[in-house]
mmCIF file of C-alpha atoms in Angstrom:
data_model
loop_
_atom_site.group_PDB
_atom_site.id
_atom_site.type_symbol
_atom_site.label_atom_id
_atom_site.label_comp_id
_atom_site.label_asym_id
_atom_site.label_seq_id
_atom_site.Cartn_x
_atom_site.Cartn_y
_atom_site.Cartn_z
ATOM 1 C CA UNK U 1 48.253 -84.844 67.659
ATOM 2 C CA UNK U 2 50.360 -82.324 69.599
ATOM 3 C CA UNK U 3 52.255 -81.129 66.534
ATOM 4 C CA UNK U 4 49.202 -81.203 64.262
ATOM 5 C CA UNK U 5 47.309 -79.003 66.709
ATOM 6 C CA UNK U 6 50.256 -76.597 66.929
ATOM 7 C CA UNK U 7 50.708 -76.503 63.157
ATOM 8 C CA UNK U 8 47.034 -75.780 62.473
ATOM 9 C CA UNK U 9 46.933 -72.980 65.024
ATOM 10 C CA UNK U 10 49.992 -71.372 63.438
ATOM 11 C CA UNK U 11 48.551 -71.910 59.954
ATOM 12 C CA UNK U 12 45.395 -70.032 60.938
ATOM 13 C CA UNK U 13 47.381 -67.083 62.310
ATOM 14 C CA UNK U 14 50.243 -66.264 59.904
ATOM 15 C CA UNK U 15 52.173 -63.020 60.234
ATOM 16 C CA UNK U 16 54.445 -61.201 57.815
ATOM 17 C CA UNK U 17 58.210 -60.767 58.205
ATOM 18 C CA UNK U 18 59.233 -58.685 61.236
ATOM 19 C CA UNK U 19 55.633 -58.683 62.490
ATOM 20 C CA UNK U 20 55.559 -62.146 64.079
ATOM 21 C CA UNK U 21 54.540 -60.809 67.496
ATOM 22 C CA UNK U 22 51.568 -63.113 68.145
ATOM 23 C CA UNK U 23 53.525 -66.058 66.750
ATOM 24 C CA UNK U 24 56.361 -65.215 69.144
ATOM 25 C CA UNK U 25 53.958 -65.028 72.075
ATOM 26 C CA UNK U 26 52.398 -68.386 71.182
ATOM 27 C CA UNK U 27 55.753 -70.139 70.846
ATOM 28 C CA UNK U 28 56.948 -68.792 74.184
ATOM 29 C CA UNK U 29 53.720 -69.967 75.809
ATOM 30 C CA UNK U 30 54.272 -73.471 74.423
ATOM 31 C CA UNK U 31 57.895 -73.549 75.625
ATOM 32 C CA UNK U 32 56.759 -72.339 79.064
ATOM 33 C CA UNK U 33 54.230 -75.197 79.230
ATOM 34 C CA UNK U 34 57.023 -77.640 78.431
ATOM 35 C CA UNK U 35 59.189 -76.137 81.160
ATOM 36 C CA UNK U 36 61.853 -75.010 78.691
ATOM 37 C CA UNK U 37 63.646 -71.737 79.369
ATOM 38 C CA UNK U 38 63.214 -69.205 76.577
ATOM 39 C CA UNK U 39 63.707 -65.575 75.650
ATOM 40 C CA UNK U 40 63.068 -63.111 72.842
ATOM 41 C CA UNK U 41 65.611 -62.328 70.141
ATOM 42 C CA UNK U 42 65.700 -60.292 66.910
ATOM 43 C CA UNK U 43 62.556 -58.401 68.071
ATOM 44 C CA UNK U 44 60.052 -61.099 67.060
ATOM 45 C CA UNK U 45 62.130 -64.292 67.339
ATOM 46 C CA UNK U 46 62.466 -66.811 70.172
ATOM 47 C CA UNK U 47 65.298 -68.880 71.604
ATOM 48 C CA UNK U 48 64.495 -71.951 73.685
ATOM 49 C CA UNK U 49 67.190 -73.886 75.534
ATOM 50 C CA UNK U 50 67.414 -77.101 77.488
ATOM 51 C CA UNK U 51 70.302 -79.001 79.065
ATOM 52 C CA UNK U 52 73.866 -77.833 79.627
ATOM 53 C CA UNK U 53 77.453 -78.654 78.830
ATOM 54 C CA UNK U 54 80.372 -77.515 76.710
ATOM 55 C CA UNK U 55 78.685 -78.756 73.537
ATOM 56 C CA UNK U 56 75.591 -76.991 72.168
ATOM 57 C CA UNK U 57 73.481 -78.455 69.347
ATOM 58 C CA UNK U 58 71.000 -76.142 67.670
ATOM 59 C CA UNK U 59 67.884 -76.544 65.540
ATOM 60 C CA UNK U 60 66.268 -73.734 63.563
ATOM 61 C CA UNK U 61 62.750 -73.034 62.275
ATOM 62 C CA UNK U 62 61.613 -69.944 60.370
ATOM 63 C CA UNK U 63 58.463 -68.121 61.464
ATOM 64 C CA UNK U 64 57.104 -65.688 58.869
ATOM 65 C CA UNK U 65 54.234 -66.042 56.448
ATOM 66 C CA UNK U 66 53.837 -64.578 52.961
ATOM 67 C CA UNK U 67 51.671 -61.774 51.535
ATOM 68 C CA UNK U 68 49.504 -64.320 49.686
ATOM 69 C CA UNK U 69 45.737 -64.707 50.129
ATOM 70 C CA UNK U 70 44.975 -68.343 50.937
ATOM 71 C CA UNK U 71 42.397 -70.196 48.833
ATOM 72 C CA UNK U 72 41.197 -73.182 50.839
ATOM 73 C CA UNK U 73 38.146 -74.858 52.360
ATOM 74 C CA UNK U 74 40.163 -76.305 55.253
ATOM 75 C CA UNK U 75 39.014 -75.491 58.786
ATOM 76 C CA UNK U 76 42.502 -74.220 59.576
ATOM 77 C CA UNK U 77 42.552 -71.750 56.677
ATOM 78 C CA UNK U 78 44.339 -68.458 57.410
ATOM 79 C CA UNK U 79 42.253 -65.930 59.298
ATOM 80 C CA UNK U 80 44.600 -63.070 58.432
ATOM 81 C CA UNK U 81 43.449 -61.499 55.180
ATOM 82 C CA UNK U 82 46.162 -61.403 52.528
ATOM 83 C CA UNK U 83 48.640 -63.458 54.586
ATOM 84 C CA UNK U 84 49.279 -67.210 54.581
ATOM 85 C CA UNK U 85 51.828 -69.849 55.506
ATOM 86 C CA UNK U 86 52.206 -70.871 51.859
ATOM 87 C CA UNK U 87 55.871 -71.768 52.340
ATOM 88 C CA UNK U 88 55.446 -74.231 55.196
ATOM 89 C CA UNK U 89 57.017 -72.239 58.009
ATOM 90 C CA UNK U 90 54.092 -73.257 60.230
ATOM 91 C CA UNK U 91 55.241 -76.863 59.731
ATOM 92 C CA UNK U 92 58.832 -75.989 60.593
ATOM 93 C CA UNK U 93 57.795 -74.303 63.855
ATOM 94 C CA UNK U 94 55.423 -77.111 64.858
ATOM 95 C CA UNK U 95 58.128 -79.694 64.252
ATOM 96 C CA UNK U 96 60.621 -77.742 66.350
ATOM 97 C CA UNK U 97 58.134 -77.534 69.224
ATOM 98 C CA UNK U 98 57.517 -81.264 68.801
ATOM 99 C CA UNK U 99 61.266 -81.821 68.977
ATOM 100 C CA UNK U 100 61.464 -79.695 72.127
ATOM 101 C CA UNK U 101 58.711 -81.800 73.698
ATOM 102 C CA UNK U 102 60.438 -85.057 72.719
ATOM 103 C CA UNK U 103 63.807 -83.910 74.102
ATOM 104 C CA UNK U 104 62.232 -82.625 77.310
ATOM 105 C CA UNK U 105 60.828 -86.112 77.893
ATOM 106 C CA UNK U 106 64.381 -87.493 77.531
ATOM 107 C CA UNK U 107 66.058 -84.665 79.453
ATOM 108 C CA UNK U 108 67.816 -87.012 81.887
ATOM 109 C CA UNK U 109 69.683 -88.563 78.933
ATOM 110 C CA UNK U 110 70.897 -85.265 77.496
ATOM 111 C CA UNK U 111 74.668 -84.905 77.261
ATOM 112 C CA UNK U 112 74.720 -81.321 75.993
ATOM 113 C CA UNK U 113 72.840 -78.078 75.663
ATOM 114 C CA UNK U 114 70.128 -78.035 72.970
ATOM 115 C CA UNK U 115 69.043 -74.702 71.487
ATOM 116 C CA UNK U 116 65.787 -74.169 69.591
ATOM 117 C CA UNK U 117 65.976 -71.154 67.286
ATOM 118 C CA UNK U 118 62.674 -69.735 66.077
ATOM 119 C CA UNK U 119 63.821 -67.216 63.498
ATOM 120 C CA UNK U 120 61.715 -64.374 62.060
ATOM 121 C CA UNK U 121 61.984 -62.709 58.661
ATOM 122 C CA UNK U 122 63.312 -65.468 56.437
ATOM 123 C CA UNK U 123 61.217 -64.320 53.476
ATOM 124 C CA UNK U 124 62.327 -60.707 53.323
ATOM 125 C CA UNK U 125 65.491 -59.260 54.834
ATOM 126 C CA UNK U 126 67.169 -62.345 56.276
ATOM 127 C CA UNK U 127 66.405 -62.609 59.989
ATOM 128 C CA UNK U 128 69.285 -65.067 60.351
ATOM 129 C CA UNK U 129 71.700 -62.139 60.239
ATOM 130 C CA UNK U 130 70.023 -60.526 63.257
ATOM 131 C CA UNK U 131 69.914 -63.829 65.141
ATOM 132 C CA UNK U 132 73.681 -64.111 64.630
ATOM 133 C CA UNK U 133 74.341 -60.471 65.505
ATOM 134 C CA UNK U 134 72.425 -60.807 68.784
ATOM 135 C CA UNK U 135 74.297 -63.956 69.824
ATOM 136 C CA UNK U 136 71.645 -66.512 68.902
ATOM 137 C CA UNK U 137 74.168 -69.118 67.748
ATOM 138 C CA UNK U 138 76.939 -68.245 70.174
ATOM 139 C CA UNK U 139 78.518 -71.467 71.468
ATOM 140 C CA UNK U 140 76.451 -73.559 69.013
ATOM 141 C CA UNK U 141 78.683 -76.421 67.841
ATOM 142 C CA UNK U 142 76.318 -77.898 65.255
ATOM 143 C CA UNK U 143 73.168 -76.380 63.751
ATOM 144 C CA UNK U 144 70.467 -78.204 61.793
ATOM 145 C CA UNK U 145 67.603 -76.947 59.675
ATOM 146 C CA UNK U 146 65.326 -78.008 56.876
ATOM 147 C CA UNK U 147 62.465 -77.122 54.578
ATOM 148 C CA UNK U 148 59.386 -79.012 53.446
ATOM 149 C CA UNK U 149 59.306 -80.052 49.780
ATOM 150 C CA UNK U 150 55.821 -80.711 48.335
ATOM 151 C CA UNK U 151 57.215 -82.566 45.307
ATOM 152 C CA UNK U 152 58.673 -85.387 47.435
ATOM 153 C CA UNK U 153 56.868 -88.269 49.170
ATOM 154 C CA UNK U 154 56.502 -88.120 52.951
ATOM 155 C CA UNK U 155 59.441 -89.870 54.603
ATOM 156 C CA UNK U 156 61.855 -88.777 51.896
ATOM 157 C CA UNK U 157 64.883 -86.774 53.003
ATOM 158 C CA UNK U 158 66.736 -84.868 50.310
ATOM 159 C CA UNK U 159 70.274 -83.675 50.998
ATOM 160 C CA UNK U 160 73.418 -82.495 49.270
ATOM 161 C CA UNK U 161 77.083 -82.076 50.125
ATOM 162 C CA UNK U 162 78.492 -78.547 49.921
ATOM 163 C CA UNK U 163 76.441 -76.112 47.768
ATOM 164 C CA UNK U 164 72.713 -76.592 48.420
ATOM 165 C CA UNK U 165 71.232 -73.217 47.428
ATOM 166 C CA UNK U 166 72.405 -70.218 45.455
ATOM 167 C CA UNK U 167 72.872 -66.539 46.283
ATOM 168 C CA UNK U 168 70.611 -63.701 45.157
ATOM 169 C CA UNK U 169 71.075 -60.024 44.366
ATOM 170 C CA UNK U 170 68.535 -57.438 43.214
ATOM 171 C CA UNK U 171 69.175 -55.249 40.143
ATOM 172 C CA UNK U 172 67.567 -51.914 39.342
ATOM 173 C CA UNK U 173 68.677 -50.041 36.209
ATOM 174 C CA UNK U 174 67.339 -46.685 35.032
ATOM 175 C CA UNK U 175 68.054 -45.111 31.639
ATOM 176 C CA UNK U 176 67.343 -41.383 31.358
ATOM 177 C CA UNK U 177 67.296 -40.240 27.747
ATOM 178 C CA UNK U 178 65.481 -37.337 26.109
ATOM 179 C CA UNK U 179 61.851 -37.326 25.020
ATOM 180 C CA UNK U 180 60.664 -36.103 21.633
ATOM 181 C CA UNK U 181 57.773 -36.605 19.244
ATOM 182 C CA UNK U 182 57.696 -40.113 17.780
ATOM 183 C CA UNK U 183 57.733 -38.618 14.285
ATOM 184 C CA UNK U 184 61.045 -36.877 14.984
ATOM 185 C CA UNK U 185 63.227 -39.421 16.805
ATOM 186 C CA UNK U 186 66.373 -37.516 15.840
ATOM 187 C CA UNK U 187 65.405 -34.860 18.391
ATOM 188 C CA UNK U 188 65.394 -37.300 21.287
ATOM 189 C CA UNK U 189 67.385 -40.071 22.955
ATOM 190 C CA UNK U 190 65.149 -43.110 22.989
ATOM 191 C CA UNK U 191 65.441 -44.731 26.411
ATOM 192 C CA UNK U 192 63.342 -47.728 25.310
ATOM 193 C CA UNK U 193 65.675 -48.596 22.432
ATOM 194 C CA UNK U 194 68.706 -47.992 24.661
ATOM 195 C CA UNK U 195 67.291 -50.162 27.460
ATOM 196 C CA UNK U 196 66.484 -52.902 24.938
ATOM 197 C CA UNK U 197 70.110 -52.898 23.848
ATOM 198 C CA UNK U 198 71.283 -52.890 27.459
ATOM 199 C CA UNK U 199 69.114 -55.883 28.399
ATOM 200 C CA UNK U 200 70.273 -57.931 25.427
ATOM 201 C CA UNK U 201 73.941 -57.237 26.148
ATOM 202 C CA UNK U 202 73.552 -58.099 29.849
ATOM 203 C CA UNK U 203 71.950 -61.401 28.857
ATOM 204 C CA UNK U 204 75.230 -62.361 27.157
ATOM 205 C CA UNK U 205 77.128 -62.252 30.456
ATOM 206 C CA UNK U 206 76.129 -65.789 31.459
ATOM 207 C CA UNK U 207 76.494 -67.230 27.946
ATOM 208 C CA UNK U 208 79.772 -65.496 27.036
ATOM 209 C CA UNK U 209 81.537 -64.382 30.231
ATOM 210 C CA UNK U 210 80.794 -67.351 32.504
ATOM 211 C CA UNK U 211 82.088 -70.866 31.934
ATOM 212 C CA UNK U 212 79.379 -73.403 30.993
ATOM 213 C CA UNK U 213 80.640 -75.419 33.975
ATOM 214 C CA UNK U 214 79.641 -72.637 36.394
ATOM 215 C CA UNK U 215 76.142 -71.493 37.346
ATOM 216 C CA UNK U 216 74.617 -68.070 36.978
ATOM 217 C CA UNK U 217 71.242 -66.570 36.086
ATOM 218 C CA UNK U 218 70.223 -62.994 35.303
ATOM 219 C CA UNK U 219 66.484 -62.394 35.057
ATOM 220 C CA UNK U 220 64.700 -59.092 34.510
ATOM 221 C CA UNK U 221 61.214 -59.293 35.970
ATOM 222 C CA UNK U 222 59.823 -55.781 35.461
ATOM 223 C CA UNK U 223 60.174 -52.999 32.912
ATOM 224 C CA UNK U 224 58.462 -49.625 33.088
ATOM 225 C CA UNK U 225 58.807 -46.695 30.708
ATOM 226 C CA UNK U 226 57.071 -44.348 28.334
ATOM 227 C CA UNK U 227 53.950 -42.225 28.649
ATOM 228 C CA UNK U 228 52.153 -42.200 25.289
ATOM 229 C CA UNK U 229 52.327 -44.300 22.148
ATOM 230 C CA UNK U 230 53.711 -41.599 19.851
ATOM 231 C CA UNK U 231 56.520 -40.260 21.994
ATOM 232 C CA UNK U 232 60.217 -41.158 22.252
ATOM 233 C CA UNK U 233 60.422 -42.187 25.884
ATOM 234 C CA UNK U 234 62.456 -40.118 28.302
ATOM 235 C CA UNK U 235 63.005 -42.771 30.977
ATOM 236 C CA UNK U 236 62.855 -46.556 31.457
ATOM 237 C CA UNK U 237 63.414 -48.603 34.633
ATOM 238 C CA UNK U 238 63.964 -52.357 34.846
ATOM 239 C CA UNK U 239 64.359 -54.574 37.894
ATOM 240 C CA UNK U 240 65.658 -58.104 38.111
ATOM 241 C CA UNK U 241 67.600 -60.708 40.019
ATOM 242 C CA UNK U 242 71.052 -62.296 39.871
ATOM 243 C CA UNK U 243 71.467 -65.891 41.026
ATOM 244 C CA UNK U 244 74.758 -67.777 41.374
ATOM 245 C CA UNK U 245 76.435 -70.489 43.426
ATOM 246 C CA UNK U 246 79.953 -69.170 44.024
ATOM 247 C CA UNK U 247 81.052 -65.810 45.353
ATOM 248 C CA UNK U 248 83.559 -65.585 42.503
ATOM 249 C CA UNK U 249 80.834 -65.837 39.827
ATOM 250 C CA UNK U 250 78.558 -63.550 41.806
ATOM 251 C CA UNK U 251 81.186 -60.793 41.861
ATOM 252 C CA UNK U 252 82.039 -61.319 38.195
ATOM 253 C CA UNK U 253 78.404 -60.908 37.112
ATOM 254 C CA UNK U 254 77.977 -57.744 39.179
ATOM 255 C CA UNK U 255 81.229 -56.301 37.802
ATOM 256 C CA UNK U 256 80.202 -56.967 34.192
ATOM 257 C CA UNK U 257 76.730 -55.432 34.663
ATOM 258 C CA UNK U 258 78.298 -52.232 35.995
ATOM 259 C CA UNK U 259 80.830 -52.164 33.140
ATOM 260 C CA UNK U 260 78.101 -52.655 30.531
ATOM 261 C CA UNK U 261 75.964 -49.892 32.058
ATOM 262 C CA UNK U 262 78.969 -47.529 31.965
ATOM 263 C CA UNK U 263 79.603 -48.465 28.337
ATOM 264 C CA UNK U 264 75.978 -47.905 27.301
ATOM 265 C CA UNK U 265 76.015 -44.522 29.048
ATOM 266 C CA UNK U 266 79.037 -43.433 27.015
ATOM 267 C CA UNK U 267 77.856 -44.991 23.740
ATOM 268 C CA UNK U 268 74.445 -43.306 23.715
ATOM 269 C CA UNK U 269 75.390 -40.193 25.694
ATOM 270 C CA UNK U 270 72.628 -40.746 28.264
ATOM 271 C CA UNK U 271 72.435 -41.197 32.034
ATOM 272 C CA UNK U 272 72.378 -44.821 33.204
ATOM 273 C CA UNK U 273 71.890 -45.483 36.921
ATOM 274 C CA UNK U 274 72.617 -49.013 38.109
ATOM 275 C CA UNK U 275 71.786 -50.157 41.633
ATOM 276 C CA UNK U 276 72.639 -53.688 42.787
ATOM 277 C CA UNK U 277 71.441 -54.660 46.252
ATOM 278 C CA UNK U 278 73.101 -57.695 47.788
ATOM 279 C CA UNK U 279 70.700 -60.433 48.845
ATOM 280 C CA UNK U 280 71.214 -63.807 50.505
ATOM 281 C CA UNK U 281 74.502 -65.708 50.273
ATOM 282 C CA UNK U 282 74.845 -69.248 48.917
ATOM 283 C CA UNK U 283 73.936 -72.023 51.331
ATOM 284 C CA UNK U 284 76.924 -74.345 51.643
ATOM 285 C CA UNK U 285 76.571 -77.384 53.900
ATOM 286 C CA UNK U 286 79.649 -78.070 56.004
ATOM 287 C CA UNK U 287 81.710 -81.268 56.086
ATOM 288 C CA UNK U 288 79.419 -82.803 58.717
ATOM 289 C CA UNK U 289 77.246 -83.719 55.712
ATOM 290 C CA UNK U 290 79.251 -86.958 55.414
ATOM 291 C CA UNK U 291 78.376 -87.885 59.006
ATOM 292 C CA UNK U 292 74.730 -87.161 58.197
ATOM 293 C CA UNK U 293 74.968 -89.303 55.072
ATOM 294 C CA UNK U 294 76.327 -92.233 57.093
ATOM 295 C CA UNK U 295 73.523 -91.795 59.628
ATOM 296 C CA UNK U 296 70.871 -91.761 56.888
ATOM 297 C CA UNK U 297 72.250 -94.978 55.389
ATOM 298 C CA UNK U 298 72.096 -96.666 58.796
ATOM 299 C CA UNK U 299 68.696 -95.401 59.891
ATOM 300 C CA UNK U 300 66.618 -95.076 56.713
ATOM 301 C CA UNK U 301 65.357 -97.160 53.827
ATOM 302 C CA UNK U 302 67.573 -96.324 50.854
ATOM 303 C CA UNK U 303 64.446 -95.575 48.811
ATOM 304 C CA UNK U 304 63.673 -92.708 51.181
ATOM 305 C CA UNK U 305 67.089 -91.062 50.850
ATOM 306 C CA UNK U 306 67.475 -88.728 47.904
ATOM 307 C CA UNK U 307 70.818 -87.179 47.058
ATOM 308 C CA UNK U 308 70.338 -83.817 45.356
ATOM 309 C CA UNK U 309 72.605 -83.984 42.330
ATOM 310 C CA UNK U 310 72.385 -80.287 41.514
ATOM 311 C CA UNK U 311 71.958 -77.305 43.858
ATOM 312 C CA UNK U 312 68.971 -74.998 43.634
ATOM 313 C CA UNK U 313 69.238 -71.342 42.656
ATOM 314 C CA UNK U 314 66.426 -70.624 45.081
ATOM 315 C CA UNK U 315 67.722 -68.893 48.215
ATOM 316 C CA UNK U 316 67.604 -69.575 51.936
ATOM 317 C CA UNK U 317 68.978 -67.372 54.727
ATOM 318 C CA UNK U 318 70.131 -70.442 56.666
ATOM 319 C CA UNK U 319 73.209 -69.731 54.540
ATOM 320 C CA UNK U 320 74.401 -67.127 57.047
ATOM 321 C CA UNK U 321 74.559 -69.687 59.846
ATOM 322 C CA UNK U 322 76.666 -71.932 57.608
ATOM 323 C CA UNK U 323 79.388 -69.280 57.577
ATOM 324 C CA UNK U 324 79.586 -69.245 61.367
ATOM 325 C CA UNK U 325 79.433 -72.866 62.510
ATOM 326 C CA UNK U 326 79.004 -76.457 61.299
ATOM 327 C CA UNK U 327 75.562 -76.596 59.703
ATOM 328 C CA UNK U 328 73.449 -78.940 57.650
ATOM 329 C CA UNK U 329 70.224 -78.261 55.755
ATOM 330 C CA UNK U 330 67.872 -80.810 54.173
ATOM 331 C CA UNK U 331 64.477 -81.032 52.480
ATOM 332 C CA UNK U 332 61.585 -83.089 53.869
ATOM 333 C CA UNK U 333 59.017 -84.669 51.577
ATOM 334 C CA UNK U 334 55.476 -83.478 52.401
ATOM 335 C CA UNK U 335 53.589 -84.368 49.204
ATOM 336 C CA UNK U 336 49.803 -84.640 49.314
ATOM 337 C CA UNK U 337 48.981 -87.451 46.889
ATOM 338 C CA UNK U 338 45.772 -86.124 45.432
ATOM 339 C CA UNK U 339 46.570 -82.446 45.289
ATOM 340 C CA UNK U 340 50.292 -81.627 45.466
ATOM 341 C CA UNK U 341 50.931 -77.878 45.543
ATOM 342 C CA UNK U 342 54.092 -75.920 44.974
ATOM 343 C CA UNK U 343 55.609 -73.603 47.569
ATOM 344 C CA UNK U 344 54.204 -70.059 47.510
ATOM 345 C CA UNK U 345 50.982 -71.375 45.947
ATOM 346 C CA UNK U 346 47.800 -69.773 47.322
ATOM 347 C CA UNK U 347 46.369 -73.184 48.285
ATOM 348 C CA UNK U 348 49.607 -74.726 49.576
ATOM 349 C CA UNK U 349 49.190 -77.481 52.154
ATOM 350 C CA UNK U 350 51.174 -80.469 53.395
ATOM 351 C CA UNK U 351 50.750 -84.073 54.413
ATOM 352 C CA UNK U 352 51.015 -83.602 58.173
ATOM 353 C CA UNK U 353 52.793 -86.939 58.622
ATOM 354 C CA UNK U 354 55.898 -84.946 57.690
ATOM 355 C CA UNK U 355 55.929 -83.522 61.233
ATOM 356 C CA UNK U 356 56.845 -86.850 62.815
ATOM 357 C CA UNK U 357 59.443 -87.479 60.094
ATOM 358 C CA UNK U 358 61.110 -84.143 60.836
ATOM 359 C CA UNK U 359 61.293 -84.793 64.568
ATOM 360 C CA UNK U 360 62.706 -88.297 64.034
ATOM 361 C CA UNK U 361 65.393 -86.906 61.722
ATOM 362 C CA UNK U 362 66.376 -84.178 64.193
ATOM 363 C CA UNK U 363 66.533 -86.719 67.015
ATOM 364 C CA UNK U 364 68.825 -88.860 64.866
ATOM 365 C CA UNK U 365 71.047 -85.803 64.302
ATOM 366 C CA UNK U 366 71.137 -85.189 68.056
ATOM 367 C CA UNK U 367 72.165 -88.788 68.677
ATOM 368 C CA UNK U 368 74.736 -88.812 65.834
ATOM 369 C CA UNK U 369 76.555 -85.803 67.229
ATOM 370 C CA UNK U 370 76.615 -87.029 70.814
ATOM 371 C CA UNK U 371 73.784 -85.049 72.307
ATOM 372 C CA UNK U 372 71.823 -87.933 73.714
#
């Protein structure tokens, strides 16, 4: 009941990225009650720590909610208008507090330092980078994290060696042509026609510049241009996303987009502005994944272990930790039988039995790597 109570409180009081002040206060209060030393980090994050020794094993939970209005008749429905924990970060935090409680009860058996990282801003700018910059994983030997998956049965643990999630970059392209009357197109430079050509050419990058054995996606999600129906448009802006698994493919896609934009600019004698903002890196599990795999085979029913054959092109800022120390990231089944909901759905909820499953898994990781 401890974790369920925690989770429902957090679910009722979600906060957006970089504004997790009340969430931070609540987590610190809970750690204080458990007698676990803690301090603030990354403005709205929290670090809790117990035990000591040359080895430090870390566990991470993300804290922020999403700008989504919750639709629910549950008593623990979000009280913050327009904000909800529709990605399960409330579950992640509750499980980490449950883990802290469990470890505190076994403190005399601890053989190392255990660090609990409550990280803000996973959904927006990547709070993991600030946690790292401020020393949040300094001396951490192994770091573990995970995410609930509403498509999997409770008790299921989904994992993958090496690449688990892709990288993301944001694209913004603006074509500035010359407006004219629609009846006299020869007097203008039609930015809509030019942008149409540009989009179609860019869409050939993955099919004709990237090997079919590699992964890459370019998606344009918005397009805005034109003022009236009978005018050659002066300006069009599109925005989109690039997803890939390897840094090599990521750089190749970016390079080709810039080259194509330069070529279109010269071909049509217009101004083409291309802005590509780097997003999250690919999440690559370290070689400790084989130790985790062996542990899962020993501890779990084989029907509850799911090896992820292909990585996801969804992103996760846990990726930044993976570049600094030995890390491993998994998915936890949290499916509600009668009404399964996808992540980021406005009525997202979980089977709360997942909380105990998460704590048991983390305790098994602690034992596997000599922490207890």
